[in-house]
PDB file of C-alpha atoms in Angstrom:
ATOM      1  CA  MET M 290      20.021   0.817 -16.409  1.00 83.00           C
ATOM      2  CA  ILE M 291      17.643   2.245 -13.831  1.00 88.00           C
ATOM      3  CA  GLU M 292      16.709   0.449 -10.605  1.00 91.00           C
ATOM      4  CA  VAL M 293      13.589   1.594  -8.761  1.00 92.00           C
ATOM      5  CA  HIS M 294      12.287   0.538  -5.362  1.00 93.00           C
ATOM      6  CA  ALA M 295       8.502   0.112  -5.180  1.00 95.00           C
ATOM      7  CA  PRO M 296       7.340   0.046  -1.526  1.00 96.00           C
ATOM      8  CA  ALA M 297       4.243  -1.592  -0.094  1.00 97.00           C
ATOM      9  CA  LYS M 298       1.707   0.361   1.966  1.00 97.00           C
ATOM     10  CA  LEU M 299      -0.727  -0.198   4.781  1.00 98.00           C
ATOM     11  CA  ASN M 300      -4.202   1.247   5.010  1.00 97.00           C
ATOM     12  CA  LEU M 301      -4.655   2.059   8.694  1.00 96.00           C
ATOM     13  CA  GLY M 302      -8.432   2.047   8.599  1.00 95.00           C
ATOM     14  CA  LEU M 303     -10.724   2.597   5.630  1.00 96.00           C
ATOM     15  CA  GLU M 304     -14.191   4.130   5.608  1.00 95.00           C
ATOM     16  CA  VAL M 305     -16.463   3.935   2.561  1.00 95.00           C
ATOM     17  CA  LEU M 306     -18.373   7.231   2.362  1.00 93.00           C
ATOM     18  CA  ARG M 307     -20.402   7.219  -0.847  1.00 91.00           C
ATOM     19  CA  ARG M 308     -20.698   5.695  -4.313  1.00 90.00           C
ATOM     20  CA  ARG M 309     -19.894   8.022  -7.194  1.00 89.00           C
ATOM     21  CA  ALA M 310     -21.593   8.249 -10.571  1.00 89.00           C
ATOM     22  CA  ASP M 311     -18.544   6.647 -12.206  1.00 86.00           C
ATOM     23  CA  GLY M 312     -18.943   3.541 -10.043  1.00 83.00           C
ATOM     24  CA  TYR M 313     -16.006   4.246  -7.742  1.00 87.00           C
ATOM     25  CA  HIS M 314     -16.402   4.815  -4.014  1.00 92.00           C
ATOM     26  CA  GLU M 315     -15.158   7.811  -2.083  1.00 93.00           C
ATOM     27  CA  ILE M 316     -13.209   6.823   0.985  1.00 95.00           C
ATOM     28  CA  GLU M 317     -11.171   8.094   3.887  1.00 95.00           C
ATOM     29  CA  THR M 318      -8.065   6.174   4.906  1.00 96.00           C
ATOM     30  CA  CYS M 319      -4.590   6.603   6.371  1.00 96.00           C
ATOM     31  CA  PHE M 320      -1.678   5.441   4.240  1.00 96.00           C
ATOM     32  CA  VAL M 321       1.771   4.553   5.544  1.00 96.00           C
ATOM     33  CA  PRO M 322       4.558   3.198   3.308  1.00 96.00           C
ATOM     34  CA  LEU M 323       6.450   0.086   4.360  1.00 97.00           C
ATOM     35  CA  ARG M 324      10.081  -0.908   4.139  1.00 95.00           C
ATOM     36  CA  LEU M 325       8.949  -3.879   2.086  1.00 96.00           C
ATOM     37  CA  PHE M 326       9.366  -3.339  -1.617  1.00 93.00           C
ATOM     38  CA  ASP M 327       9.495  -4.777  -5.108  1.00 96.00           C
ATOM     39  CA  ARG M 328      12.452  -3.948  -7.325  1.00 94.00           C
ATOM     40  CA  LEU M 329      12.093  -2.824 -10.925  1.00 93.00           C
ATOM     41  CA  TRP M 330      14.883  -2.543 -13.479  1.00 93.00           C
ATOM     42  CA  LEU M 331      14.471  -0.616 -16.750  1.00 88.00           C
ATOM     43  CA  VAL M 332      16.978  -0.831 -19.631  1.00 88.00           C
ATOM     44  CA  ARG M 333      17.113   0.939 -22.965  1.00 76.00           C
ATOM     45  CA  ALA M 334      18.530  -1.893 -25.029  1.00 72.00           C
ATOM     46  CA  ALA M 335      20.922  -1.313 -27.951  1.00 65.00           C
ATOM     47  CA  GLU M 336      20.166   2.403 -27.893  1.00 63.00           C
ATOM     48  CA  ARG M 337      23.045   3.645 -30.067  1.00 61.00           C
ATOM     49  CA  ALA M 338      22.661   0.840 -32.598  1.00 61.00           C
ATOM     50  CA  CYS M 339      18.950   1.499 -32.950  1.00 61.00           C
ATOM     51  CA  GLU M 340      19.509   5.214 -33.390  1.00 66.00           C
ATOM     52  CA  ALA M 341      22.061   4.504 -36.112  1.00 66.00           C
ATOM     53  CA  VAL M 342      19.505   2.627 -38.214  1.00 63.00           C
ATOM     54  CA  GLY M 343      16.612   4.930 -37.354  1.00 69.00           C
ATOM     55  CA  ALA M 344      14.732   2.447 -35.167  1.00 67.00           C
ATOM     56  CA  ALA M 345      13.184   3.124 -31.785  1.00 72.00           C
ATOM     57  CA  PRO M 346      15.272   1.595 -28.982  1.00 70.00           C
ATOM     58  CA  GLU M 347      13.759  -1.318 -27.138  1.00 78.00           C
ATOM     59  CA  LEU M 348      12.753  -0.990 -23.524  1.00 83.00           C
ATOM     60  CA  ARG M 349      13.233  -3.938 -21.195  1.00 86.00           C
ATOM     61  CA  LEU M 350      11.713  -4.196 -17.737  1.00 89.00           C
ATOM     62  CA  ARG M 351      12.477  -6.765 -15.049  1.00 93.00           C
ATOM     63  CA  LEU M 352      10.484  -6.978 -11.838  1.00 95.00           C
ATOM     64  CA  ALA M 353      11.442  -8.800  -8.642  1.00 96.00           C
ATOM     65  CA  LYS M 354       8.301  -9.281  -6.529  1.00 96.00           C
ATOM     66  CA  ASN M 355       8.510  -9.259  -2.743  1.00 95.00           C
ATOM     67  CA  ILE M 356       5.091  -7.731  -1.991  1.00 96.00           C
ATOM     68  CA  PRO M 357       2.288 -10.330  -1.890  1.00 94.00           C
ATOM     69  CA  ILE M 358      -0.104 -10.034  -4.840  1.00 91.00           C
ATOM     70  CA  ALA M 359      -3.746  -8.896  -4.425  1.00 90.00           C
ATOM     71  CA  ALA M 360      -3.116  -8.588  -0.695  1.00 93.00           C
ATOM     72  CA  GLY M 361      -4.250  -5.044   0.129  1.00 94.00           C
ATOM     73  CA  LEU M 362      -0.634  -3.828   0.231  1.00 96.00           C
ATOM     74  CA  GLY M 363      -0.658  -1.869  -3.026  1.00 95.00           C
ATOM     75  CA  GLY M 364       2.036  -3.867  -4.803  1.00 95.00           C
ATOM     76  CA  GLY M 365       0.600  -3.454  -8.310  1.00 95.00           C
ATOM     77  CA  SER M 366      -0.041   0.264  -7.812  1.00 96.00           C
ATOM     78  CA  SER M 367       3.463   0.765  -6.455  1.00 96.00           C
ATOM     79  CA  ASP M 368       4.970  -1.081  -9.435  1.00 96.00           C
ATOM     80  CA  ALA M 369       3.005   1.201 -11.776  1.00 95.00           C
ATOM     81  CA  ALA M 370       4.297   4.327 -10.008  1.00 95.00           C
ATOM     82  CA  ALA M 371       7.832   2.944 -10.031  1.00 93.00           C
ATOM     83  CA  THR M 372       7.602   2.368 -13.777  1.00 92.00           C
ATOM     84  CA  LEU M 373       6.491   5.963 -14.327  1.00 92.00           C
ATOM     85  CA  LEU M 374       9.310   7.343 -12.169  1.00 91.00           C
ATOM     86  CA  GLY M 375      11.820   4.993 -13.753  1.00 90.00           C
ATOM     87  CA  LEU M 376      10.877   6.063 -17.269  1.00 88.00           C
ATOM     88  CA  GLU M 377      11.353   9.706 -16.308  1.00 88.00           C
ATOM     89  CA  ALA M 378      14.834   8.903 -15.018  1.00 88.00           C
ATOM     90  CA  LEU M 379      15.726   6.654 -17.929  1.00 85.00           C
ATOM     91  CA  PHE M 380      14.836   9.272 -20.539  1.00 83.00           C
ATOM     92  CA  ALA M 381      15.925  12.222 -18.350  1.00 85.00           C
ATOM     93  CA  ARG M 382      12.561  13.906 -18.876  1.00 87.00           C
ATOM     94  CA  ALA M 383      10.667  14.887 -15.750  1.00 88.00           C
ATOM     95  CA  LEU M 384       6.958  15.317 -16.337  1.00 90.00           C
ATOM     96  CA  PRO M 385       5.117  18.350 -14.954  1.00 92.00           C
ATOM     97  CA  ALA M 386       3.676  17.441 -11.562  1.00 92.00           C
ATOM     98  CA  ASP M 387       0.063  17.795 -12.730  1.00 92.00           C
ATOM     99  CA  VAL M 388       0.652  15.570 -15.764  1.00 93.00           C
ATOM    100  CA  ARG M 389       2.410  12.942 -13.643  1.00 92.00           C
ATOM    101  CA  ALA M 390      -0.460  12.966 -11.137  1.00 93.00           C
ATOM    102  CA  LYS M 391      -3.058  12.640 -13.920  1.00 94.00           C
ATOM    103  CA  ILE M 392      -1.294   9.663 -15.473  1.00 94.00           C
ATOM    104  CA  ALA M 393      -0.880   8.030 -12.064  1.00 94.00           C
ATOM    105  CA  LEU M 394      -4.592   8.311 -11.292  1.00 94.00           C
ATOM    106  CA  GLU M 395      -5.465   6.848 -14.695  1.00 94.00           C
ATOM    107  CA  LEU M 396      -3.304   3.839 -13.792  1.00 94.00           C
ATOM    108  CA  GLY M 397      -5.083   3.253 -10.469  1.00 92.00           C
ATOM    109  CA  ALA M 398      -6.583   4.955  -7.425  1.00 92.00           C
ATOM    110  CA  ASP M 399      -3.601   4.128  -5.161  1.00 93.00           C
ATOM    111  CA  VAL M 400      -0.901   4.995  -7.689  1.00 96.00           C
ATOM    112  CA  PRO M 401      -0.684   8.747  -6.828  1.00 96.00           C
ATOM    113  CA  PHE M 402       0.294   7.866  -3.242  1.00 96.00           C
ATOM    114  CA  PHE M 403       3.314   5.925  -4.478  1.00 95.00           C
ATOM    115  CA  LEU M 404       4.762   8.834  -6.450  1.00 94.00           C
ATOM    116  CA  GLU M 405       6.039  10.183  -3.129  1.00 92.00           C
ATOM    117  CA  PRO M 406       4.942   7.790  -0.387  1.00 93.00           C
ATOM    118  CA  ARG M 407       4.822   9.131   3.163  1.00 93.00           C
ATOM    119  CA  PRO M 408       2.248   8.977   5.990  1.00 95.00           C
ATOM    120  CA  ALA M 409      -0.858  10.592   4.521  1.00 95.00           C
ATOM    121  CA  LEU M 410      -4.603  10.936   4.840  1.00 95.00           C
ATOM    122  CA  GLY M 411      -6.281   9.748   1.652  1.00 95.00           C
ATOM    123  CA  ARG M 412      -9.660  11.021   0.486  1.00 95.00           C
ATOM    124  CA  GLY M 413     -11.619  10.921  -2.778  1.00 94.00           C
ATOM    125  CA  VAL M 414     -10.859   7.490  -4.226  1.00 92.00           C
ATOM    126  CA  GLY M 415      -7.541   7.677  -2.378  1.00 93.00           C
ATOM    127  CA  GLU M 416      -5.873  10.194  -4.678  1.00 93.00           C
ATOM    128  CA  LYS M 417      -6.523  13.320  -2.577  1.00 95.00           C
ATOM    129  CA  LEU M 418      -3.581  13.192  -0.216  1.00 96.00           C
ATOM    130  CA  GLU M 419      -2.802  15.246   2.859  1.00 94.00           C
ATOM    131  CA  ASP M 420       0.522  14.766   4.652  1.00 94.00           C
ATOM    132  CA  LEU M 421       0.206  13.619   8.261  1.00 93.00           C
ATOM    133  CA  PRO M 422       2.878  15.290  10.415  1.00 92.00           C
ATOM    134  CA  GLY M 423       4.161  13.817  13.650  1.00 92.00           C
ATOM    135  CA  VAL M 424       3.638  10.142  12.760  1.00 94.00           C
ATOM    136  CA  PRO M 425       6.498   8.114  14.293  1.00 95.00           C
ATOM    137  CA  GLU M 426       8.319   5.163  12.824  1.00 96.00           C
ATOM    138  CA  MET M 427       6.302   2.032  13.587  1.00 97.00           C
ATOM    139  CA  HIS M 428       6.984  -1.699  13.567  1.00 98.00           C
ATOM    140  CA  TRP M 429       4.594  -4.257  12.177  1.00 98.00           C
ATOM    141  CA  VAL M 430       3.919  -7.926  11.733  1.00 98.00           C
ATOM    142  CA  LEU M 431       1.996  -8.718   8.570  1.00 98.00           C
ATOM    143  CA  VAL M 432       0.063 -11.937   8.130  1.00 98.00           C
ATOM    144  CA  ALA M 433      -0.110 -12.680   4.406  1.00 97.00           C
ATOM    145  CA  PHE M 434      -2.433 -15.337   3.011  1.00 96.00           C
ATOM    146  CA  PRO M 435      -2.083 -17.552  -0.088  1.00 95.00           C
ATOM    147  CA  PHE M 436      -5.414 -16.373  -1.522  1.00 94.00           C
ATOM    148  CA  PRO M 437      -6.320 -12.969  -3.055  1.00 94.00           C
ATOM    149  CA  VAL M 438      -9.293 -10.715  -2.404  1.00 94.00           C
ATOM    150  CA  SER M 439     -10.711  -8.735  -5.334  1.00 93.00           C
ATOM    151  CA  THR M 440     -10.839  -5.030  -4.499  1.00 92.00           C
ATOM    152  CA  ALA M 441     -13.832  -4.457  -6.799  1.00 91.00           C
ATOM    153  CA  TRP M 442     -15.724  -7.339  -5.189  1.00 94.00           C
ATOM    154  CA  ALA M 443     -14.978  -6.110  -1.660  1.00 94.00           C
ATOM    155  CA  TYR M 444     -16.249  -2.586  -2.396  1.00 94.00           C
ATOM    156  CA  THR M 445     -19.396  -3.872  -4.106  1.00 93.00           C
ATOM    157  CA  GLU M 446     -20.257  -6.232  -1.252  1.00 94.00           C
ATOM    158  CA  ALA M 447     -19.451  -3.680   1.449  1.00 93.00           C
ATOM    159  CA  ALA M 448     -21.625  -1.026  -0.220  1.00 90.00           C
ATOM    160  CA  ARG M 449     -24.602  -3.399  -0.088  1.00 90.00           C
ATOM    161  CA  GLU M 450     -24.283  -3.669   3.689  1.00 89.00           C
ATOM    162  CA  LEU M 451     -23.560   0.003   4.451  1.00 88.00           C
ATOM    163  CA  THR M 452     -26.007   2.884   4.556  1.00 86.00           C
ATOM    164  CA  LEU M 453     -24.487   5.410   2.149  1.00 86.00           C
ATOM    165  CA  PRO M 454     -23.659   8.250   1.945  1.00 88.00           C
ATOM    166  CA  ARG M 455     -21.932   8.757   5.289  1.00 87.00           C
ATOM    167  CA  ASP M 456     -19.818  11.433   6.916  1.00 86.00           C
ATOM    168  CA  PRO M 457     -16.171  10.591   7.686  1.00 82.00           C
ATOM    169  CA  SER M 458     -15.188  10.000  11.295  1.00 81.00           C
ATOM    170  CA  SER M 459     -11.655  11.391  10.959  1.00 77.00           C
ATOM    171  CA  ILE M 460      -9.545   8.269  10.823  1.00 84.00           C
ATOM    172  CA  ALA M 461      -6.444  10.469  11.024  1.00 83.00           C
ATOM    173  CA  ALA M 462      -7.232  11.137  14.689  1.00 86.00           C
ATOM    174  CA  LEU M 463      -6.139   7.559  15.423  1.00 86.00           C
ATOM    175  CA  LEU M 464      -2.565   8.438  14.455  1.00 87.00           C
ATOM    176  CA  GLY M 465      -0.773  10.626  16.972  1.00 84.00           C
ATOM    177  CA  PRO M 466       2.808  11.187  18.113  1.00 88.00           C
ATOM    178  CA  LEU M 467       2.792   7.706  19.671  1.00 92.00           C
ATOM    179  CA  GLY M 468       1.532   6.071  16.483  1.00 94.00           C
ATOM    180  CA  LEU M 469      -1.412   3.708  16.103  1.00 95.00           C
ATOM    181  CA  LEU M 470      -2.568   2.598  19.555  1.00 94.00           C
ATOM    182  CA  SER M 471      -6.128   1.475  18.828  1.00 94.00           C
ATOM    183  CA  SER M 472      -7.492  -0.779  16.104  1.00 95.00           C
ATOM    184  CA  PRO M 473      -8.977   1.262  13.232  1.00 94.00           C
ATOM    185  CA  ARG M 474     -12.240   0.591  11.431  1.00 94.00           C
ATOM    186  CA  ASN M 475     -12.099  -0.918   7.962  1.00 96.00           C
ATOM    187  CA  ASP M 476     -15.482  -1.081   6.213  1.00 96.00           C
ATOM    188  CA  LEU M 477     -14.192  -3.754   3.827  1.00 96.00           C
ATOM    189  CA  GLU M 478     -13.125  -6.159   6.551  1.00 96.00           C
ATOM    190  CA  ALA M 479     -16.582  -7.514   7.387  1.00 95.00           C
ATOM    191  CA  VAL M 480     -17.200  -8.853   3.875  1.00 96.00           C
ATOM    192  CA  SER M 481     -13.632 -10.075   3.345  1.00 96.00           C
ATOM    193  CA  SER M 482     -13.538 -11.897   6.677  1.00 96.00           C
ATOM    194  CA  LYS M 483     -17.017 -13.369   6.088  1.00 95.00           C
ATOM    195  CA  ARG M 484     -15.633 -15.128   3.024  1.00 95.00           C
ATOM    196  CA  HIS M 485     -12.261 -15.796   4.692  1.00 96.00           C
ATOM    197  CA  PRO M 486     -12.609 -16.294   8.469  1.00 97.00           C
ATOM    198  CA  GLU M 487      -8.833 -16.737   8.619  1.00 97.00           C
ATOM    199  CA  ILE M 488      -8.646 -12.929   8.651  1.00 97.00           C
ATOM    200  CA  ARG M 489     -10.334 -12.773  12.072  1.00 97.00           C
ATOM    201  CA  GLU M 490      -8.216 -15.681  13.301  1.00 97.00           C
ATOM    202  CA  ALA M 491      -5.039 -13.841  12.336  1.00 97.00           C
ATOM    203  CA  ARG M 492      -6.132 -10.669  14.127  1.00 97.00           C
ATOM    204  CA  ARG M 493      -6.838 -12.613  17.299  1.00 97.00           C
ATOM    205  CA  ALA M 494      -3.459 -14.325  17.049  1.00 97.00           C
ATOM    206  CA  LEU M 495      -1.658 -10.970  16.744  1.00 98.00           C
ATOM    207  CA  GLU M 496      -3.599  -9.586  19.703  1.00 97.00           C
ATOM    208  CA  ASP M 497      -2.626 -12.650  21.756  1.00 97.00           C
ATOM    209  CA  ALA M 498       0.994 -12.039  20.725  1.00 97.00           C
ATOM    210  CA  GLY M 499       0.886  -8.548  22.240  1.00 97.00           C
ATOM    211  CA  ALA M 500       0.040  -6.293  19.294  1.00 98.00           C
ATOM    212  CA  LEU M 501      -0.803  -2.712  20.314  1.00 97.00           C
ATOM    213  CA  ALA M 502      -3.359  -2.487  17.477  1.00 97.00           C
ATOM    214  CA  THR M 503      -4.467  -4.769  14.669  1.00 98.00           C
ATOM    215  CA  GLY M 504      -6.409  -4.446  11.433  1.00 97.00           C
ATOM    216  CA  MET M 505      -6.817  -5.498   7.826  1.00 98.00           C
ATOM    217  CA  SER M 506      -5.111  -3.466   5.120  1.00 97.00           C
ATOM    218  CA  GLY M 507      -7.263  -2.197   2.249  1.00 95.00           C
ATOM    219  CA  SER M 508      -9.539  -4.872   0.819  1.00 93.00           C
ATOM    220  CA  GLY M 509      -7.333  -7.515   2.419  1.00 94.00           C
ATOM    221  CA  PRO M 510      -6.619 -10.198   3.032  1.00 97.00           C
ATOM    222  CA  THR M 511      -3.354  -9.085   4.690  1.00 97.00           C
ATOM    223  CA  VAL M 512      -3.695  -8.445   8.424  1.00 98.00           C
ATOM    224  CA  PHE M 513      -1.317  -6.197  10.372  1.00 98.00           C
ATOM    225  CA  GLY M 514      -0.355  -5.862  14.013  1.00 98.00           C
ATOM    226  CA  ARG M 515       1.631  -2.971  15.425  1.00 98.00           C
ATOM    227  CA  PHE M 516       4.336  -3.812  17.981  1.00 98.00           C
ATOM    228  CA  GLU M 517       6.335  -1.672  20.349  1.00 97.00           C
ATOM    229  CA  ASP M 518       9.699  -1.997  18.618  1.00 97.00           C
ATOM    230  CA  GLU M 519      11.618  -3.982  16.013  1.00 97.00           C
ATOM    231  CA  ARG M 520      12.661  -6.674  18.468  1.00 98.00           C
ATOM    232  CA  ALA M 521       9.079  -7.297  19.597  1.00 98.00           C
ATOM    233  CA  ALA M 522       7.869  -7.413  15.987  1.00 98.00           C
ATOM    234  CA  ARG M 523      10.516  -9.904  14.928  1.00 98.00           C
ATOM    235  CA  ARG M 524       9.854 -12.095  17.949  1.00 98.00           C
ATOM    236  CA  ALA M 525       6.110 -12.074  17.247  1.00 97.00           C
ATOM    237  CA  ALA M 526       6.658 -12.846  13.558  1.00 98.00           C
ATOM    238  CA  GLU M 527       8.604 -15.944  14.571  1.00 97.00           C
ATOM    239  CA  THR M 528       6.238 -17.203  17.271  1.00 96.00           C
ATOM    240  CA  VAL M 529       2.677 -16.115  16.459  1.00 97.00           C
ATOM    241  CA  GLU M 530       0.342 -18.967  15.536  1.00 94.00           C
ATOM    242  CA  VAL M 531      -1.343 -18.033  12.270  1.00 94.00           C
ATOM    243  CA  PRO M 532      -3.859 -19.964  10.124  1.00 92.00           C
ATOM    244  CA  ALA M 533      -2.534 -22.760   7.934  1.00 91.00           C
ATOM    245  CA  GLY M 534      -0.971 -21.520   4.704  1.00 93.00           C
ATOM    246  CA  ALA M 535      -0.375 -17.986   5.989  1.00 96.00           C
ATOM    247  CA  LYS M 536       3.065 -16.469   6.447  1.00 96.00           C
ATOM    248  CA  THR M 537       4.330 -13.650   8.646  1.00 97.00           C
ATOM    249  CA  ILE M 538       6.464 -10.686   7.600  1.00 97.00           C
ATOM    250  CA  ALA M 539       8.151  -8.261  10.009  1.00 98.00           C
ATOM    251  CA  ALA M 540       8.365  -4.761   8.515  1.00 97.00           C
ATOM    252  CA  SER M 541       8.563  -1.131   9.567  1.00 97.00           C
ATOM    253  CA  SER M 542       7.091   2.132   8.328  1.00 96.00           C
ATOM    254  CA  PRO M 543       9.092   5.385   8.302  1.00 94.00           C
ATOM    255  CA  GLY M 544       7.795   8.319  10.315  1.00 93.00           C
ATOM    256  CA  SER M 545       6.754  11.652   8.862  1.00 91.00           C
ATOM    257  CA  ALA M 546      10.077  13.259   9.748  1.00 86.00           C
ATOM    258  CA  SER M 547      12.166  10.510   8.130  1.00 79.00           C
ATOM    259  CA  ALA M 548      10.510  10.597   4.715  1.00 59.00           C
ATOM    260  CA  PRO M 549      11.748  10.548   2.009  1.00 60.00           C
ATOM    261  CA  TRP M 550      13.537   7.330   2.864  1.00 57.00           C
ATOM    262  CA  GLY M 551      14.821   5.909  -0.397  1.00 56.00           C
ATOM    263  CA  TRP M 552      11.923   5.077  -2.698  1.00 59.00           C
ATOM    264  CA  GLY M 553      12.123   5.879  -6.359  1.00 60.00           C
ATOM    265  CA  VAL M 554      15.292   5.709  -8.445  1.00 62.00           C
ATOM    266  CA  ALA M 555      17.998   3.870  -6.545  1.00 56.00           C
ATOM    267  CA  LYS M 556      20.708   3.420  -9.171  1.00 54.00           C
ATOM    268  CA  ARG M 557      21.640   4.639 -12.588  1.00 54.00           C
TER     269      ARG M 557
END
């Protein structure tokens, strides 16, 4: 049996730059992985018995979800990457890096990031990754909502309101050795919060609770606030007044120097 950890991620800012001929949008964003993860177990059932009768062994997968669904945290993409990595470990066959990357991109724009998640600048549709050195460990409070936001819908609506194409404004400059200290721009937030004003309410609540910076991750609806340390984040998660139906999650993101930090295959 193989156990794989599938971490969540935050988008610290997201700028929509242009619409491509294939319908996707080119973006610039900063990714950081979170110590909040799903767990995936893969089992090759009755392998020896199946081989004895000439049948292909069954493959069983079990997934324990901790990452909110359709929340802008990349849970589905991370699960897809975890499945790919788990299959490699289960069958003891590592794919060439270029083949693995190609398959990951076919599964979803965010999936390549989760093959080896660490603080990174994402360009293209998010698959062109550049490591960001010097990013410290950071502590967060996430406000997760009981409703989803469609990524495709958010991009389509945002593109109608933006004048495209645009030049990037170097989102990575917001992340320095002290971490995220100012609230980054997310071009998808205006349309998501127009439909769900709770997003703005949650940001204001985190700011009132002392967050150093706030924002919406990806297409939302999850809102994040960065706090000075773990104690401050946990205290805010317990006391912040969020919209009805929302829940708070205290989490941390590993710094550049601490990655890798335990994603991928955890047990065999």
